[in-house]
């Protein structure tokens, strides 16, 4: 059963070494992530599942101890998803950011497992996967990585799209109120067009949380680089 969840953005810019001189611009988002992870630890889970968007071949499960790095961003920094034996596959960037966050909060509350989620996954498959994950232990917690749209401004990576602000506003409202129905109702095609990488992971969370009666709290909702970054805590 799902007992708690933390929703965090997944840009490598959350890592100060990657952001370098601009690291302070993500201070508030980083602090909100730490707060959300504190709620996860307090929920006393038996298992923590970390979800993040991933491309092939990084989709699928990543065991505790799996390694990732930020060398692709010009930083010689390696991370580990909890403590354990190294795995052959490298963590996708979203799970590497999650591993960095967990290490900074000294996560020891429960065993950790990662799951790279393909962005094209349909809402029905997302919901079914979430239900299966929620049934994998008596007390399951989730750390859900992923971003909103990247079309909020003219300088955004995806340029400006007038539909982006409304999509992010609805996603933030649903995440902040733990509204599983609204999350599952997010339009898959529109999310793809607006490059909202968190859509599939949020819908896995929605499937896991059905019937759990969790309360949500929105801790952060900004678009500092024209990309929607949201932090929410469910418990």
XYZ file of N, CA, C and O in Angstrom, residues 95-188:
376
model
N 16.962 9.556 -12.644
C 17.236 8.742 -11.457
C 18.577 9.097 -10.836
O 18.771 8.925 -9.626
N 19.507 9.610 -11.642
C 20.764 10.088 -11.076
C 20.512 11.301 -10.185
O 21.101 11.428 -9.099
N 19.626 12.196 -10.615
C 19.267 13.346 -9.775
C 18.587 12.866 -8.497
O 18.868 13.363 -7.398
N 17.707 11.868 -8.617
C 17.048 11.312 -7.431
C 18.070 10.706 -6.478
O 17.977 10.895 -5.255
N 19.042 9.978 -7.018
C 20.082 9.376 -6.182
C 20.877 10.459 -5.459
O 21.237 10.310 -4.281
N 21.142 11.565 -6.161
C 21.859 12.681 -5.534
C 21.035 13.262 -4.378
O 21.575 13.521 -3.300
N 19.738 13.449 -4.597
C 18.878 13.974 -3.533
C 18.843 13.042 -2.327
O 18.931 13.486 -1.178
N 18.703 11.752 -2.583
C 18.645 10.785 -1.483
C 19.940 10.778 -0.683
O 19.924 10.679 0.540
N 21.066 10.892 -1.384
C 22.353 10.912 -0.689
C 22.483 12.157 0.183
O 23.030 12.103 1.292
N 21.953 13.284 -0.287
C 22.058 14.532 0.475
C 21.127 14.535 1.681
O 21.300 15.335 2.594
N 20.134 13.676 1.679
C 19.231 13.598 2.825
C 19.516 12.365 3.677
O 18.740 12.015 4.571
N 20.639 11.685 3.370
C 21.076 10.516 4.157
C 19.959 9.485 4.279
O 19.618 9.024 5.379
N 19.376 9.102 3.142
C 18.254 8.162 3.160
C 18.675 6.803 3.705
O 19.541 6.136 3.138
N 18.067 6.369 4.780
C 18.301 5.028 5.336
C 16.980 4.391 5.768
O 16.974 3.347 6.420
N 15.856 5.025 5.396
C 14.565 4.609 5.937
C 14.090 3.269 5.396
O 13.311 2.582 6.060
N 14.504 2.885 4.178
C 13.997 1.652 3.579
C 14.854 1.296 2.373
O 15.557 2.148 1.821
N 14.812 0.032 1.926
C 15.476 -0.345 0.681
C 14.921 0.482 -0.492
O 13.756 0.879 -0.488
N 15.778 0.694 -1.483
C 15.442 1.563 -2.610
C 15.500 0.770 -3.908
O 16.405 -0.047 -4.113
N 14.546 1.036 -4.783
C 14.583 0.479 -6.136
C 14.181 1.547 -7.123
O 13.259 2.324 -6.868
N 14.885 1.637 -8.253
C 14.574 2.626 -9.275
C 13.789 2.017 -10.421
O 13.865 0.816 -10.687
N 13.029 2.864 -11.113
C 12.270 2.425 -12.279
C 12.282 3.532 -13.314
O 11.759 4.624 -13.082
N 12.914 3.247 -14.464
C 12.907 4.192 -15.573
C 11.638 4.027 -16.381
O 11.346 2.942 -16.879
N 10.856 5.091 -16.492
C 9.538 5.039 -17.133
C 9.605 5.687 -18.507
O 10.076 6.820 -18.643
N 9.111 4.990 -19.508
C 9.073 5.547 -20.852
C 8.003 6.612 -20.973
O 6.851 6.388 -20.573
N 8.343 7.761 -21.516
C 7.377 8.851 -21.625
C 6.162 8.504 -22.486
O 5.069 9.027 -22.238
N 6.266 7.616 -23.499
C 5.083 7.302 -24.311
C 4.088 6.362 -23.628
O 3.043 6.060 -24.202
N 4.388 5.879 -22.432
C 3.521 4.905 -21.774
C 2.108 5.476 -21.618
O 1.932 6.588 -21.147
N 1.099 4.700 -22.007
C -0.278 5.181 -21.929
C -0.739 5.304 -20.478
O -0.206 4.654 -19.586
N -1.763 6.117 -20.275
C -2.255 6.314 -18.907
C -2.753 5.012 -18.290
O -2.574 4.785 -17.093
N -3.380 4.153 -19.094
C -3.871 2.892 -18.553
C -2.734 2.011 -18.066
O -2.819 1.398 -16.998
N -1.663 1.934 -18.845
C -0.511 1.143 -18.432
C 0.188 1.778 -17.237
O 0.701 1.080 -16.359
N 0.224 3.106 -17.214
C 0.804 3.808 -16.060
C 0.037 3.451 -14.791
O 0.631 3.112 -13.760
N -1.285 3.542 -14.859
C -2.112 3.273 -13.688
C -1.957 1.833 -13.228
O -1.852 1.554 -12.022
N -1.921 0.899 -14.179
C -1.766 -0.512 -13.822
C -0.412 -0.764 -13.175
O -0.308 -1.519 -12.191
N 0.630 -0.140 -13.707
C 1.958 -0.286 -13.119
C 1.995 0.268 -11.701
O 2.584 -0.330 -10.794
N 1.342 1.419 -11.502
C 1.300 2.012 -10.169
C 0.598 1.124 -9.163
O 1.070 0.956 -8.030
N -0.519 0.534 -9.560
C -1.245 -0.363 -8.655
C -0.375 -1.556 -8.265
O -0.357 -1.985 -7.106
N 0.357 -2.087 -9.228
C 1.236 -3.226 -8.952
C 2.339 -2.843 -7.975
O 2.649 -3.587 -7.038
N 2.913 -1.663 -8.172
C 3.971 -1.200 -7.268
C 3.433 -0.990 -5.855
O 4.100 -1.321 -4.870
N 2.231 -0.451 -5.746
C 1.652 -0.185 -4.427
C 1.397 -1.465 -3.652
O 1.389 -1.461 -2.409
N 1.212 -2.565 -4.367
C 0.936 -3.844 -3.725
C 2.208 -4.654 -3.447
O 2.125 -5.776 -2.950
N 3.376 -4.068 -3.731
C 4.625 -4.824 -3.615
C 5.153 -4.923 -2.185
O 6.085 -5.679 -1.911
N 4.585 -4.158 -1.264
C 5.000 -4.211 0.142
C 3.878 -3.629 0.987
O 2.972 -2.960 0.482
N 3.934 -3.875 2.293
C 2.894 -3.348 3.187
C 2.893 -1.828 3.211
O 1.832 -1.201 3.252
N 4.089 -1.229 3.196
C 4.205 0.223 3.276
C 5.182 0.690 2.184
O 6.403 0.605 2.352
N 4.633 1.165 1.087
C 5.427 1.611 -0.052
C 5.454 3.142 -0.082
O 4.433 3.803 0.123
N 6.633 3.698 -0.308
C 6.772 5.133 -0.552
C 7.335 5.316 -1.960
O 8.017 4.437 -2.491
N 7.037 6.460 -2.562
C 7.509 6.738 -3.916
C 8.177 8.109 -3.981
O 7.666 9.081 -3.422
N 9.296 8.148 -4.673
C 9.929 9.406 -5.059
C 9.753 9.505 -6.570
O 10.286 8.682 -7.315
N 8.977 10.481 -7.001
C 8.553 10.579 -8.397
C 9.220 11.795 -9.037
O 8.924 12.939 -8.679
N 10.112 11.531 -9.981
C 10.845 12.589 -10.655
C 10.176 12.929 -11.988
O 9.539 12.075 -12.608
N 10.337 14.161 -12.435
C 9.804 14.557 -13.730
C 9.406 16.017 -13.752
O 9.067 16.596 -12.718
N 9.448 16.605 -14.945
C 9.196 18.029 -15.102
C 7.867 18.287 -15.799
O 7.299 17.407 -16.457
N 7.407 19.512 -15.660
C 6.259 19.965 -16.430
C 6.691 20.343 -17.838
O 7.689 19.845 -18.360
N 5.964 21.248 -18.461
C 6.263 21.634 -19.834
C 7.580 22.411 -19.910
O 8.007 23.019 -18.933
N 8.188 22.393 -21.097
C 9.388 23.226 -21.261
C 9.167 24.276 -22.348
O 10.052 24.599 -23.122
N 7.943 24.823 -22.330
C 7.536 25.801 -23.347
C 6.908 27.032 -22.709
O 5.990 27.640 -23.280
N 7.365 27.401 -21.530
C 6.675 28.473 -20.803
C 7.093 29.878 -21.258
O 6.340 30.832 -21.046
N 8.285 30.020 -21.837
C 8.772 31.332 -22.262
C 9.455 31.223 -23.618
O 9.737 30.125 -24.109
N 9.752 32.370 -24.208
C 10.435 32.387 -25.506
C 11.827 31.785 -25.417
O 12.337 31.230 -26.394
N 12.457 31.880 -24.244
C 13.809 31.352 -24.076
C 13.827 29.925 -23.544
O 14.893 29.362 -23.299
N 12.649 29.326 -23.365
C 12.568 27.950 -22.874
C 13.154 26.993 -23.916
O 13.186 27.305 -25.110
N 13.619 25.831 -23.483
C 14.193 24.857 -24.435
C 13.241 24.499 -25.569
O 13.683 24.247 -26.693
N 11.939 24.489 -25.306
C 10.962 24.157 -26.337
C 10.290 25.367 -26.954
O 9.255 25.233 -27.603
N 10.872 26.562 -26.729
C 10.297 27.819 -27.190
C 8.970 28.063 -26.460
O 8.671 27.395 -25.472
N 8.171 28.998 -26.886
C 6.943 29.368 -26.175
C 5.740 28.684 -26.798
O 5.579 28.656 -28.024
N 4.888 28.132 -25.949
C 3.613 27.586 -26.394
C 2.553 28.091 -25.424
O 2.652 27.863 -24.207
N 1.554 28.754 -25.939
C 0.545 29.386 -25.077
C -0.257 28.380 -24.261
O -0.913 28.753 -23.289
N -0.200 27.099 -24.621
C -0.939 26.073 -23.887
C -0.195 25.588 -22.647
O -0.770 24.901 -21.786
N 1.086 25.920 -22.551
C 1.937 25.340 -21.509
C 1.526 25.761 -20.097
O 1.485 24.939 -19.178
N 1.249 27.041 -19.903
C 0.939 27.529 -18.552
C -0.297 26.837 -17.990
O -0.335 26.461 -16.811
N -1.323 26.655 -18.819
C -2.548 26.011 -18.343
C -2.304 24.542 -18.012
O -2.835 24.022 -17.013
N -1.499 23.856 -18.832
C -1.187 22.459 -18.545
C -0.469 22.348 -17.206
O -0.811 21.513 -16.354
N 0.550 23.182 -17.008
C 1.306 23.133 -15.755
C 0.447 23.503 -14.557
O 0.581 22.925 -13.473
N -0.447 24.467 -14.732
C -1.319 24.873 -13.627
C -2.217 23.725 -13.189
O -2.416 23.499 -11.990
N -2.752 22.981 -14.141
C -3.614 21.851 -13.791
C -2.798 20.733 -13.155
O -3.234 20.106 -12.185
N -1.607 20.474 -13.684
C -0.750 19.445 -13.093
C -0.365 19.821 -11.661
O -0.408 18.984 -10.749
N -0.006 21.087 -11.450
C 0.368 21.539 -10.107
C -0.805 21.431 -9.151
O -0.644 21.019 -7.986
N -2.000 21.796 -9.624
C -3.183 21.690 -8.764
C -3.437 20.237 -8.372
O -3.707 19.924 -7.209
N -3.342 19.338 -9.350
C -3.586 17.926 -9.080
C -2.526 17.348 -8.149
O -2.841 16.586 -7.223
N -1.271 17.710 -8.365
C -0.200 17.215 -7.498
C -0.337 17.775 -6.088
O -0.102 17.074 -5.097
N -0.732 19.031 -5.985
C -0.860 19.661 -4.676
C -2.039 19.175 -3.874
O -2.049 19.319 -2.643
N -3.022 18.587 -4.522
C -4.204 18.098 -3.816
C -4.320 16.579 -3.857
O -5.334 16.028 -3.438
N -3.267 15.908 -4.357
C -3.278 14.443 -4.482
C -4.523 13.961 -5.229
O -5.159 12.982 -4.849
N -4.862 14.669 -6.296
C -6.048 14.368 -7.092
C -5.676 13.346 -8.163
O -5.227 13.707 -9.263
N -5.856 12.073 -7.856
C -5.431 11.019 -8.783
C -6.239 11.048 -10.074
O -5.698 10.788 -11.160
N -7.527 11.348 -9.977
C -8.354 11.408 -11.168
C -7.882 12.478 -12.139
O -7.834 12.253 -13.356
N -7.522 13.648 -11.607
C -7.052 14.739 -12.458
C -5.706 14.405 -13.090
O -5.447 14.757 -14.241
N -4.843 13.733 -12.352
C -3.553 13.336 -12.924
C -3.752 12.347 -14.066
O -3.112 12.447 -15.118
N -4.654 11.383 -13.866
C -4.900 10.410 -14.921
C -5.592 11.042 -16.118
O -5.526 10.505 -17.233
N -6.228 12.182 -15.915
C -6.918 12.855 -17.010
C -5.994 13.745 -17.839
O -6.410 14.259 -18.887
N -4.738 13.924 -17.412
C -3.815 14.750 -18.192
C -3.663 14.161 -19.593
O -3.474 12.960 -19.764
N -3.738 15.004 -20.584
C -3.729 14.566 -21.981
C -2.332 14.101 -22.394
O -1.374 14.878 -22.351
N -2.236 12.850 -22.807
C -0.943 12.268 -23.169
C -0.321 12.974 -24.367
O 0.884 13.282 -24.373
